[in-house]
Amino acid sequence: VRFDIFGEIWVKMDAGEYLVRRLERKDVDEKYFELLSDLTVAPVPEKERVDRLFSFMERHAETYHVFVVVQKSTQKIVGSGTLLVEHKFIRDLGKVGHIEDIVVLKEMQGEGLGKALVEHLAAYASEKGCYKTILACSEQNAAFYEKCGFVRKEIEMAMYHKG
Ligand code: ACO
């Protein structure tokens, strides 16, 4: 797959036609936070704070690649996922892709959209020169990522902080 500079693709599923494209500033509204709240707590912040974060991501566009799935017939955002591109000293200044916050609207789950999104992000990471793409998920979601072409590797650890 070769992507244009925006990394957009159209996907055709049984349930209709969808565009996988970069998140735009105007997309980040209450509905978007509602979609994300299927992942974890995602309260709606003040618009100014959202704008500041969006500008930060734009300034670091080589690192942050947030994609959404848009339903063609309704122009509704029905999925979202992030690829972070980490630049390393090891592996001759190699790059690693990190997949984060993959979510599909509840009523649209099971249609193949999550898989199309993850495959897109992984292919995009490869196109950006990443030698691998990694992610952390629950045991419950492992089979989904296996269907997307990922394999189990090592273990995940976490330390939670107050802030
Ligand atoms: N267990 C086993 N198989 C699964 C699961 C599961 N939990 N979820 C999907 N699959 C299978 C499907 O049956 C399908 O198989 P097939 O190709 O043989 O038909 C294949 O995986 C692809 O499924 P999709 O329809 O593309 O998955 P969907 O669009 O429903 O998206 C997702 C999956 C993103 C996990 C969705 O259920 C969701 O949004 N869940 C809530 C949020 C969430 O948990 N996100 C993942 C967090 S981890 C992270 O972000 C790195």
mmCIF file with all atom_site columns, C-alpha atoms in Angstrom, residues 26-84:
data_model
loop_
_atom_site.group_PDB
_atom_site.id
_atom_site.type_symbol
_atom_site.label_atom_id
_atom_site.label_alt_id
_atom_site.label_comp_id
_atom_site.label_asym_id
_atom_site.label_entity_id
_atom_site.label_seq_id
_atom_site.pdbx_PDB_ins_code
_atom_site.Cartn_x
_atom_site.Cartn_y
_atom_site.Cartn_z
_atom_site.occupancy
_atom_site.B_iso_or_equiv
_atom_site.pdbx_formal_charge
_atom_site.auth_seq_id
_atom_site.auth_comp_id
_atom_site.auth_asym_id
_atom_site.auth_atom_id
_atom_site.pdbx_PDB_model_num
ATOM 1  C CA . LYS A 1 26 ? -13.605 20.275 13.884 1.00 0.00 ? 26 LYS A CA 1
ATOM 2  C CA . ASP A 1 27 ? -14.097 16.549 14.600 1.00 0.00 ? 27 ASP A CA 1
ATOM 3  C CA . VAL A 1 28 ? -13.222 16.887 18.265 1.00 0.00 ? 28 VAL A CA 1
ATOM 4  C CA . ASP A 1 29 ? -16.644 17.596 19.708 1.00 0.00 ? 29 ASP A CA 1
ATOM 5  C CA . GLU A 1 30 ? -18.866 16.052 22.381 1.00 0.00 ? 30 GLU A CA 1
ATOM 6  C CA . LYS A 1 31 ? -19.751 13.149 20.095 1.00 0.00 ? 31 LYS A CA 1
ATOM 7  C CA . TYR A 1 32 ? -16.069 12.337 19.654 1.00 0.00 ? 32 TYR A CA 1
ATOM 8  C CA . PHE A 1 33 ? -15.582 12.139 23.428 1.00 0.00 ? 33 PHE A CA 1
ATOM 9  C CA . GLU A 1 34 ? -18.689 9.970  23.640 1.00 0.00 ? 34 GLU A CA 1
ATOM 10 C CA . LEU A 1 35 ? -17.063 7.575  21.158 1.00 0.00 ? 35 LEU A CA 1
ATOM 11 C CA . LEU A 1 36 ? -13.818 7.544  23.168 1.00 0.00 ? 36 LEU A CA 1
ATOM 12 C CA . SER A 1 37 ? -15.673 6.861  26.400 1.00 0.00 ? 37 SER A CA 1
ATOM 13 C CA . ASP A 1 38 ? -16.062 3.238  25.295 1.00 0.00 ? 38 ASP A CA 1
ATOM 14 C CA . LEU A 1 39 ? -12.281 2.977  25.944 1.00 0.00 ? 39 LEU A CA 1
ATOM 15 C CA . THR A 1 40 ? -12.120 4.594  29.381 1.00 0.00 ? 40 THR A CA 1
ATOM 16 C CA . VAL A 1 41 ? -13.282 7.721  31.169 1.00 0.00 ? 41 VAL A CA 1
ATOM 17 C CA . ALA A 1 42 ? -13.279 10.499 28.559 1.00 0.00 ? 42 ALA A CA 1
ATOM 18 C CA . PRO A 1 43 ? -14.941 13.625 29.960 1.00 0.00 ? 43 PRO A CA 1
ATOM 19 C CA . VAL A 1 44 ? -15.490 16.567 27.603 1.00 0.00 ? 44 VAL A CA 1
ATOM 20 C CA . PRO A 1 45 ? -12.827 19.236 28.332 1.00 0.00 ? 45 PRO A CA 1
ATOM 21 C CA . GLU A 1 46 ? -13.271 22.985 27.674 1.00 0.00 ? 46 GLU A CA 1
ATOM 22 C CA . LYS A 1 47 ? -12.915 23.838 23.991 1.00 0.00 ? 47 LYS A CA 1
ATOM 23 C CA . GLU A 1 48 ? -9.816  25.969 24.611 1.00 0.00 ? 48 GLU A CA 1
ATOM 24 C CA . ARG A 1 49 ? -7.948  23.039 26.186 1.00 0.00 ? 49 ARG A CA 1
ATOM 25 C CA . VAL A 1 50 ? -8.922  20.751 23.322 1.00 0.00 ? 50 VAL A CA 1
ATOM 26 C CA . ASP A 1 51 ? -7.697  23.368 20.830 1.00 0.00 ? 51 ASP A CA 1
ATOM 27 C CA . ARG A 1 52 ? -4.392  23.644 22.670 1.00 0.00 ? 52 ARG A CA 1
ATOM 28 C CA . LEU A 1 53 ? -3.914  19.876 22.551 1.00 0.00 ? 53 LEU A CA 1
ATOM 29 C CA . PHE A 1 54 ? -4.832  19.741 18.875 1.00 0.00 ? 54 PHE A CA 1
ATOM 30 C CA . SER A 1 55 ? -2.259  22.479 18.123 1.00 0.00 ? 55 SER A CA 1
ATOM 31 C CA . PHE A 1 56 ? 0.349   20.553 20.117 1.00 0.00 ? 56 PHE A CA 1
ATOM 32 C CA . MET A 1 57 ? -0.362  17.437 18.050 1.00 0.00 ? 57 MET A CA 1
ATOM 33 C CA . GLU A 1 58 ? -0.115  19.482 14.849 1.00 0.00 ? 58 GLU A CA 1
ATOM 34 C CA . ARG A 1 59 ? 3.300   20.805 15.907 1.00 0.00 ? 59 ARG A CA 1
ATOM 35 C CA . HIS A 1 60 ? 4.371   17.195 16.487 1.00 0.00 ? 60 HIS A CA 1
ATOM 36 C CA . ALA A 1 61 ? 2.723   15.772 13.415 1.00 0.00 ? 61 ALA A CA 1
ATOM 37 C CA . GLU A 1 62 ? 5.599   13.334 12.818 1.00 0.00 ? 62 GLU A CA 1
ATOM 38 C CA . THR A 1 63 ? 4.743   11.669 16.133 1.00 0.00 ? 63 THR A CA 1
ATOM 39 C CA . TYR A 1 64 ? 0.946   11.939 16.437 1.00 0.00 ? 64 TYR A CA 1
ATOM 40 C CA . HIS A 1 65 ? -1.205  10.290 13.795 1.00 0.00 ? 65 HIS A CA 1
ATOM 41 C CA . VAL A 1 66 ? -4.831  10.206 14.921 1.00 0.00 ? 66 VAL A CA 1
ATOM 42 C CA . PHE A 1 67 ? -7.187  8.618  12.397 1.00 0.00 ? 67 PHE A CA 1
ATOM 43 C CA . VAL A 1 68 ? -10.965 8.388  12.297 1.00 0.00 ? 68 VAL A CA 1
ATOM 44 C CA . VAL A 1 69 ? -13.375 6.213  10.348 1.00 0.00 ? 69 VAL A CA 1
ATOM 45 C CA . VAL A 1 70 ? -16.105 8.266  8.674  1.00 0.00 ? 70 VAL A CA 1
ATOM 46 C CA . GLN A 1 71 ? -19.308 6.684  7.367  1.00 0.00 ? 71 GLN A CA 1
ATOM 47 C CA . LYS A 1 72 ? -19.837 7.983  3.847  1.00 0.00 ? 72 LYS A CA 1
ATOM 48 C CA . SER A 1 73 ? -23.650 8.002  3.911  1.00 0.00 ? 73 SER A CA 1
ATOM 49 C CA . THR A 1 74 ? -23.937 10.022 7.168  1.00 0.00 ? 74 THR A CA 1
ATOM 50 C CA . GLN A 1 75 ? -20.493 11.706 7.441  1.00 0.00 ? 75 GLN A CA 1
ATOM 51 C CA . LYS A 1 76 ? -20.544 10.411 11.020 1.00 0.00 ? 76 LYS A CA 1
ATOM 52 C CA . ILE A 1 77 ? -17.343 9.445  12.842 1.00 0.00 ? 77 ILE A CA 1
ATOM 53 C CA . VAL A 1 78 ? -17.790 5.790  13.738 1.00 0.00 ? 78 VAL A CA 1
ATOM 54 C CA . GLY A 1 79 ? -14.261 4.872  14.799 1.00 0.00 ? 79 GLY A CA 1
ATOM 55 C CA . SER A 1 80 ? -10.977 6.312  15.972 1.00 0.00 ? 80 SER A CA 1
ATOM 56 C CA . GLY A 1 81 ? -7.411  5.131  16.518 1.00 0.00 ? 81 GLY A CA 1
ATOM 57 C CA . THR A 1 82 ? -3.973  6.578  17.132 1.00 0.00 ? 82 THR A CA 1
ATOM 58 C CA . LEU A 1 83 ? -0.523  5.714  15.836 1.00 0.00 ? 83 LEU A CA 1
ATOM 59 C CA . LEU A 1 84 ? 2.431   7.192  17.706 1.00 0.00 ? 84 LEU A CA 1
#
